[in-house]
Structures are given as C-alpha cells and as structure tokens.
PDB file of C-alpha atoms in Angstrom:
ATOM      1  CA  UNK A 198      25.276  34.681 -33.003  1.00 38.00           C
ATOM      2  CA  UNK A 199      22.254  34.775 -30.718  1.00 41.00           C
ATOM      3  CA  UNK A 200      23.030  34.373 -26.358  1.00 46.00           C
ATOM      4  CA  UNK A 201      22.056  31.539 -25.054  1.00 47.00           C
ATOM      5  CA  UNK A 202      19.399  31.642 -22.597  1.00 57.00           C
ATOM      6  CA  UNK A 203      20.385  32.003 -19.323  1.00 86.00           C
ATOM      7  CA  UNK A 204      16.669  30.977 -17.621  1.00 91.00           C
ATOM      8  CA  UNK A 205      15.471  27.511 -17.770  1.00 93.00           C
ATOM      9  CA  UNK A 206      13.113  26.737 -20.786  1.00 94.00           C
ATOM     10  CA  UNK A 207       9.664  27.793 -20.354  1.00 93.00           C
ATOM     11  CA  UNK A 208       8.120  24.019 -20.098  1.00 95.00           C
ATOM     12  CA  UNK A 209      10.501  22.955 -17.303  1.00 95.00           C
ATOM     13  CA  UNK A 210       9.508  26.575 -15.843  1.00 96.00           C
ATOM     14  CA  UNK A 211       5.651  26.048 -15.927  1.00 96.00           C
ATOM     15  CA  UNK A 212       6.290  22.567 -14.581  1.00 97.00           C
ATOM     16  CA  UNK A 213       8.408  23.406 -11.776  1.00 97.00           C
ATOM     17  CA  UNK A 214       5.272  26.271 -10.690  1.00 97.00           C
ATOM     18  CA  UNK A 215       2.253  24.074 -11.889  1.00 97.00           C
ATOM     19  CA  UNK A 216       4.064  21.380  -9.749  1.00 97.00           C
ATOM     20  CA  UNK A 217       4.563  23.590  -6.199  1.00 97.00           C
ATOM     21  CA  UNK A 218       1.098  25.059  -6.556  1.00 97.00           C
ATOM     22  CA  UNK A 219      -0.091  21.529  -6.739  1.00 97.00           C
ATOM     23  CA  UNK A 220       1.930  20.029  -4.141  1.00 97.00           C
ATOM     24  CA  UNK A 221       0.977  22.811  -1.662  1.00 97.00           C
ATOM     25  CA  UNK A 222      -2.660  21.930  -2.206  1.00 98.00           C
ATOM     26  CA  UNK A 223      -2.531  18.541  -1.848  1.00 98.00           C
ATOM     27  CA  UNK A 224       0.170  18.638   1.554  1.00 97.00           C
ATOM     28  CA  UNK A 225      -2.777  21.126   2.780  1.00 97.00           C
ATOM     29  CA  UNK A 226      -5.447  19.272   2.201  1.00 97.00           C
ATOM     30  CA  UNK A 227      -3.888  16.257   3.909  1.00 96.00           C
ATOM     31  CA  UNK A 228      -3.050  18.305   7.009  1.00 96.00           C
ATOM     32  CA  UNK A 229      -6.092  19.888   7.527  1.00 95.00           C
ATOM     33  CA  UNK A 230      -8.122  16.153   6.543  1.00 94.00           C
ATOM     34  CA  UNK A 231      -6.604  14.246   9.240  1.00 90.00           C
ATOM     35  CA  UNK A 232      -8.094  16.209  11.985  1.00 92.00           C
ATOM     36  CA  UNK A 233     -11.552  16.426  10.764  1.00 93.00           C
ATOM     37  CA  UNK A 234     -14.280  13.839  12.541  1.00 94.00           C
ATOM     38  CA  UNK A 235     -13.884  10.254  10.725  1.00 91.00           C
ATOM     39  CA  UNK A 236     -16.662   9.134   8.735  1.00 90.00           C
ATOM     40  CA  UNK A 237     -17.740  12.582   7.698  1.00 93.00           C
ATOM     41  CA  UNK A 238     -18.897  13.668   4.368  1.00 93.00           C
ATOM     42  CA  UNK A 239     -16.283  16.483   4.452  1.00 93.00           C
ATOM     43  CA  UNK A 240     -13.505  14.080   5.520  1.00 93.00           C
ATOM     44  CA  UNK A 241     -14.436  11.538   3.065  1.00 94.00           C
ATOM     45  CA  UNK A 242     -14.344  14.412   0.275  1.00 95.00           C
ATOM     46  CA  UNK A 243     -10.911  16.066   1.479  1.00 96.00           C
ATOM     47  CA  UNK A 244      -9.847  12.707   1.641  1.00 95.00           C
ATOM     48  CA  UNK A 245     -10.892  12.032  -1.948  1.00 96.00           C
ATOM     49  CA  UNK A 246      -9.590  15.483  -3.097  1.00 97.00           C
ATOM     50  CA  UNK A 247      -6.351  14.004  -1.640  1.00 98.00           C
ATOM     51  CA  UNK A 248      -5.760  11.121  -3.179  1.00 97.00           C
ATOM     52  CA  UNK A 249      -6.976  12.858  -6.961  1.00 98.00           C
ATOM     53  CA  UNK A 250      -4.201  14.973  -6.112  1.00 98.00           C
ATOM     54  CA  UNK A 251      -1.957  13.406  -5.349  1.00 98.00           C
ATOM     55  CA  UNK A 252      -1.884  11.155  -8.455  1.00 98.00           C
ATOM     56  CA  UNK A 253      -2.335  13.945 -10.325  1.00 98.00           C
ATOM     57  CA  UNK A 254       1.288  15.151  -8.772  1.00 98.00           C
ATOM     58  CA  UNK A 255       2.610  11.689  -9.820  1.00 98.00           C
ATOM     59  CA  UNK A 256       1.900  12.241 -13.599  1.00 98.00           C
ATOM     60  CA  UNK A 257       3.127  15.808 -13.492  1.00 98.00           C
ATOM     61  CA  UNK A 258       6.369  14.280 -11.470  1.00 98.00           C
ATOM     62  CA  UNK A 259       6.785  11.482 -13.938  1.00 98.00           C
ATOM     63  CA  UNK A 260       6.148  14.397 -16.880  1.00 98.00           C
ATOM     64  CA  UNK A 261       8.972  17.006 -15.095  1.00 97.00           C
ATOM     65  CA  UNK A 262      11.340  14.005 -14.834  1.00 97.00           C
ATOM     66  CA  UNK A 263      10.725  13.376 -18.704  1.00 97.00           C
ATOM     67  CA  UNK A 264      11.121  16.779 -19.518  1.00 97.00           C
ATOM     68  CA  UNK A 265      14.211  17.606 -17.126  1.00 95.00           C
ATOM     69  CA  UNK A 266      16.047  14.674 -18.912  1.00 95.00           C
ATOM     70  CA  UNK A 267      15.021  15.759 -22.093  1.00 96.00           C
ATOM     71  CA  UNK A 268      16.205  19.480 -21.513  1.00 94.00           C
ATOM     72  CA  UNK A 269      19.547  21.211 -21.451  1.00 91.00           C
ATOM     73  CA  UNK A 270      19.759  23.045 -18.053  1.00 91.00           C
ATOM     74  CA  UNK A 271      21.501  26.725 -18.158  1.00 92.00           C
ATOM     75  CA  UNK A 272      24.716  26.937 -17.079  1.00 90.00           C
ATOM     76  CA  UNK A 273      25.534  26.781 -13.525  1.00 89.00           C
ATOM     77  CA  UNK A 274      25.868  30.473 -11.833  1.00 89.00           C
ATOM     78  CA  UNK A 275      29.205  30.940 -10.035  1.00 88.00           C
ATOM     79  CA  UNK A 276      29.536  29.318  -6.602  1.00 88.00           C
ATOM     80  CA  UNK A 277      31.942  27.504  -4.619  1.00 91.00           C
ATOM     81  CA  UNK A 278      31.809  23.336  -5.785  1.00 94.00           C
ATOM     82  CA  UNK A 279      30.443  22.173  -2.678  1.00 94.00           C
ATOM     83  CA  UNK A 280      27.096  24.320  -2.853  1.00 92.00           C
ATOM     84  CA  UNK A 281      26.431  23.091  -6.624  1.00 93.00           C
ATOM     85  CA  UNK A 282      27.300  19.800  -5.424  1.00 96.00           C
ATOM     86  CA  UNK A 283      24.486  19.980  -2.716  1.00 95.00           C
ATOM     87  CA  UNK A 284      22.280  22.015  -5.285  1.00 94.00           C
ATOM     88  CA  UNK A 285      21.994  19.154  -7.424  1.00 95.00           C
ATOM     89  CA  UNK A 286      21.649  16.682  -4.681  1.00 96.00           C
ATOM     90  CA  UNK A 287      18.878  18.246  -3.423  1.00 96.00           C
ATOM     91  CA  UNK A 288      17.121  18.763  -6.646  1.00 96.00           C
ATOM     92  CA  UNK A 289      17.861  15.115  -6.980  1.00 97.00           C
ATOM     93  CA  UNK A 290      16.115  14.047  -3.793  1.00 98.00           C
ATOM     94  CA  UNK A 291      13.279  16.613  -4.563  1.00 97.00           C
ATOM     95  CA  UNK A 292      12.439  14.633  -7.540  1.00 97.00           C
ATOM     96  CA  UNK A 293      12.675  11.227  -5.846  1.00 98.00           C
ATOM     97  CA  UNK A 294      10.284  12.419  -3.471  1.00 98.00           C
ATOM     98  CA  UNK A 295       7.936  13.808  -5.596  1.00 98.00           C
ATOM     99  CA  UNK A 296       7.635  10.399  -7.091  1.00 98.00           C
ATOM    100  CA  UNK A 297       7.975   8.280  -3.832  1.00 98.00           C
ATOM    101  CA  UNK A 298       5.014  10.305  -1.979  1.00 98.00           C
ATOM    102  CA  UNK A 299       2.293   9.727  -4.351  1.00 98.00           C
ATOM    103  CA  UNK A 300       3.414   6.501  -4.883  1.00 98.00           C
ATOM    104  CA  UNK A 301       3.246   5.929  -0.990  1.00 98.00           C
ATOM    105  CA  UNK A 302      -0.373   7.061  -0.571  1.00 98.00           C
ATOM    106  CA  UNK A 303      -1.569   5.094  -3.620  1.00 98.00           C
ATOM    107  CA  UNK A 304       0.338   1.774  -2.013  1.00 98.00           C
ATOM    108  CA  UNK A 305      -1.310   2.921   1.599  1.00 97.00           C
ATOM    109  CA  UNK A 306      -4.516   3.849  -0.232  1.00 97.00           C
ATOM    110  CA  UNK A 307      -4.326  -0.491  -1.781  1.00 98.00           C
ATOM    111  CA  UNK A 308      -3.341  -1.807   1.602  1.00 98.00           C
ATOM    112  CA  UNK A 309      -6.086  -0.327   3.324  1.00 97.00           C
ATOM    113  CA  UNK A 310      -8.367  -1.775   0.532  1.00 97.00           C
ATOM    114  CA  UNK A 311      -9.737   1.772  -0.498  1.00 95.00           C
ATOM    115  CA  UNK A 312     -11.194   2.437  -3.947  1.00 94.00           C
ATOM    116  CA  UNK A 313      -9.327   4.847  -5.952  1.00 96.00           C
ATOM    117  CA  UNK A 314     -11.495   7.067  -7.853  1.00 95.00           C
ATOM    118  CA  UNK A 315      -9.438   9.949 -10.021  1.00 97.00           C
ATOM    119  CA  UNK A 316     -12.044  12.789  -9.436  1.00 97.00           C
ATOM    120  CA  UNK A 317     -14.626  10.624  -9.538  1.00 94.00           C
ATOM    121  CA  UNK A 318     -13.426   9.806 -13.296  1.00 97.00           C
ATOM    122  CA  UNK A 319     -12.198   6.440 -13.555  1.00 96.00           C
ATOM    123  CA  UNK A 320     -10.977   4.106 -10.687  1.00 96.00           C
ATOM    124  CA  UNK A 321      -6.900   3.097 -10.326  1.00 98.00           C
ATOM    125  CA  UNK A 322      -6.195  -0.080  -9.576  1.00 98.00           C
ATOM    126  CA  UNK A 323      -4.427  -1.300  -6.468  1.00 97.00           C
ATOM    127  CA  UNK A 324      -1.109  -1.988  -6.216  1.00 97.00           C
ATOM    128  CA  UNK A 325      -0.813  -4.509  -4.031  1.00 97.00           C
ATOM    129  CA  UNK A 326      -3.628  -6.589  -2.179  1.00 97.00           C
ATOM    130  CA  UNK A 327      -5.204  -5.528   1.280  1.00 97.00           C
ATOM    131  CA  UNK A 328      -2.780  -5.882   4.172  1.00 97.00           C
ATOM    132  CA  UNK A 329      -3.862  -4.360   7.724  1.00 95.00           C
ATOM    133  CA  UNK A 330      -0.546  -4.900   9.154  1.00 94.00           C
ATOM    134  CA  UNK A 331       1.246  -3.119   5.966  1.00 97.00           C
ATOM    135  CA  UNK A 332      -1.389  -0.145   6.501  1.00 97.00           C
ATOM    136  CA  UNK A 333       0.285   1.085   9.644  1.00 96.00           C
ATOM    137  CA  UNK A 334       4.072   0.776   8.146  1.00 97.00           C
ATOM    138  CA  UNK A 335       3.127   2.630   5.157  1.00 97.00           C
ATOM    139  CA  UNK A 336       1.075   5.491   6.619  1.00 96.00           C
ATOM    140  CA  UNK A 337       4.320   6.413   8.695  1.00 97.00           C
ATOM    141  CA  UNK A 338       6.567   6.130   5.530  1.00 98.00           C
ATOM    142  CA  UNK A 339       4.262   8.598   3.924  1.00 98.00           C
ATOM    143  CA  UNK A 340       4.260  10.932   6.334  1.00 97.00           C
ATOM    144  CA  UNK A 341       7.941  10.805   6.620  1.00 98.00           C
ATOM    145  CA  UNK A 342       8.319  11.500   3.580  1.00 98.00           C
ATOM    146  CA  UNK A 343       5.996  14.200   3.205  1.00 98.00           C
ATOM    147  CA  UNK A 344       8.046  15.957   6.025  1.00 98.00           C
ATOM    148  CA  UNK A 345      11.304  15.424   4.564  1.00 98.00           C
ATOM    149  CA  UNK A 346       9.974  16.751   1.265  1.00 98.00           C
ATOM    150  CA  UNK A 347       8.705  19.710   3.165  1.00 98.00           C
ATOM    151  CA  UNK A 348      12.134  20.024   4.861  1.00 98.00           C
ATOM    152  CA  UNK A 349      13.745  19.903   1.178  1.00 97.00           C
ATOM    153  CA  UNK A 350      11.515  22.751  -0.370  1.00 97.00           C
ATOM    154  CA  UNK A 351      11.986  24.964   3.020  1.00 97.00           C
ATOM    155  CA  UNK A 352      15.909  24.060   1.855  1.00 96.00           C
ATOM    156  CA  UNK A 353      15.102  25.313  -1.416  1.00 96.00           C
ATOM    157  CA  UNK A 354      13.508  28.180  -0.384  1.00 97.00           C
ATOM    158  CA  UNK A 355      16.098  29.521   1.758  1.00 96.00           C
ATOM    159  CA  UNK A 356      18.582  28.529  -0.831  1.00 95.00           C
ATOM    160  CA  UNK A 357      16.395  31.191  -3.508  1.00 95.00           C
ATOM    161  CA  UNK A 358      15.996  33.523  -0.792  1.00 95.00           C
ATOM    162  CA  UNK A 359      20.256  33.653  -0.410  1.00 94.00           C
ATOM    163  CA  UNK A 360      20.691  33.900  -4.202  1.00 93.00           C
ATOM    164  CA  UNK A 361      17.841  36.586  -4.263  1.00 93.00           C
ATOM    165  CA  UNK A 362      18.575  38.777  -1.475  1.00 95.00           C
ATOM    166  CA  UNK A 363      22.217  38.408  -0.426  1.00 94.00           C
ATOM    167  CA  UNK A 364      23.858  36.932  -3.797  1.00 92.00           C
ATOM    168  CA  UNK A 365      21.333  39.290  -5.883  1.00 91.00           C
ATOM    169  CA  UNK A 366      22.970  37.120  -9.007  1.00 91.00           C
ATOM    170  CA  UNK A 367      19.446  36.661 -10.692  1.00 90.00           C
ATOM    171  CA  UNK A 368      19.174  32.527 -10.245  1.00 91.00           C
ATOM    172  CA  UNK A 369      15.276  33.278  -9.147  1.00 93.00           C
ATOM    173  CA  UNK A 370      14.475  35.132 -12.587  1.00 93.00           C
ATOM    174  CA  UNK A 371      15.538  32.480 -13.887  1.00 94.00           C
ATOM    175  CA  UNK A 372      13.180  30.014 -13.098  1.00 94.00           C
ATOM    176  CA  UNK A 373      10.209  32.564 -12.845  1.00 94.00           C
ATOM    177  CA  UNK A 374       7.416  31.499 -15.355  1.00 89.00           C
ATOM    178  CA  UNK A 375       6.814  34.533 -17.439  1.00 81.00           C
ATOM    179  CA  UNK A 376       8.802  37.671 -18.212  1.00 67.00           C
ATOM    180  CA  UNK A 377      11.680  38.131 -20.907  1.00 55.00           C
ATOM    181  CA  UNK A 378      14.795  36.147 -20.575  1.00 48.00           C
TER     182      UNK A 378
END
C-alpha cells in the first residue's frame, strides 16, 4: 500500500508561491507609488500596475480558496492543540484578507470614480457609484488591512522559521514547490 503524501499537493503548493510572489509585488509597488509626485506618468503607471495586480491576486485568491476546499490537507504535524488551533486561524484570516484587500482597492478604486483597466486589456466595472466622502473611509480600510495582512505573513514566517530551525520537523518541505515528497 503506497504512503500517503505527507507535503501538500503540488497545485495548492504552486498557488500558495505564485500567490506570495504576487502579493509582494503588488504591496511593493503600492508602497513605493504613494510617494512618487501626483500626476506623473510614472505614478499613474505604478498606480495602474497596482490595481492589474491586485485583481489579478483576487482571481488567484478566489482560485486557492477553490482549490484549498477542494483538497485534502496532510495531516497535521505534532504540536500542542493550542498552536494548531492558532495555525488554522491564521491561515483562515490569511485567506480572508487576501480576498478583502483586492476587493478594498477595487471598491476605493469605484468610489474615487477611476477607470479600471486590467493591463490595459479590458476595463472592470465599478462596484459601487462615485462617493468622495466614502473615498477617504475606504483608503484607510485598505491600508489597514494591507498592514494586518503583512503582520499575518511576518506571523507566518516566524511560525516556518520555528518549525524549520528549532522544531527541524520538515513542515517547510512540505509546502516547498518542487522537489520529491
């Protein structure tokens, strides 16, 4: 009888990488944007680099929380209940944010009453109607969230870092995207 797999399948690995390679770009790209001279022709392309971006990290969110639900995770490694507990808590919140973010700039990017061109592609409608007073309420949520995100991941990270260094109990291989399981 062949061993199960202890690593998570290789689409939900490729996802979870595709996804933080992606998510890095578009968090620096909206740091660095905000400081540059308003009305520019850089800003206005960072800016529209941005917001393709960021959708595209909405349909690869809505795609990883398809194929999460869809797949069988690998059995828990050995830890005391309360750290699984907060494991999948945070994982949880992770993938609420990764929705809620995008979905926060596209709302900010309607109330404002900006166009929303997808590389230049096609233009996404707006999802709600142009509200100035909304526009302020919004950009804050977004960057909130954007910083709690980045708290989460940093979370993550450390969490890895424990299990890879200290715990040396192999969760990281794991989730790498290539290699032999």
């Amino acid at each position: 009888m062949p061993r199960a797999s202890p690593r998570w399948p290789a689409a939900v690995r490729w996802l979870h990488w595709l996804g933080l390679l992606l998510v890095v770009a578009t968090a620096m790209i909206g740091l660095f944007m905000v400081d540059m001279e308003r009305g520019s022709d850089p800003r206005r392309l960072f800016y529209g680099l941005h917001k393709s971006l960021g959708v595209t990290a909405l349909a690869l969110a809505a795609l990883r929380v398809a194929v999460r639900l869809a797949t069988r995770a690998p059995a828990p490694l050995a830890a005391p209940a309360w750290q699984l507990r907060a494991a999948h808590a945070t994982h949880l919140l992770m993938y609420a944010l990764l929705l809620a973010l995008p979905l926060s700039g596209w709302l900010l990017n309607s109330v404002a009453g900006q166009p929303l061109p997808w590389f230049g592609l096609f233009q996404l409608p707006a999802l709600a109607a142009r509200d100035p007073d909304l526009r302020q309420v919004l950009d804050t949520a977004h960057v909130w969230l954007f910083w709690t995100l980045a708290a989460l991941v940093a979370l993550h990270l450390a969490a890895v870092l424990h299990h890879q260094l200290l715990r040396r109990d192999g969760l990281l291989r794991r989730m790498l995207p290539a290699g032999r399981g």
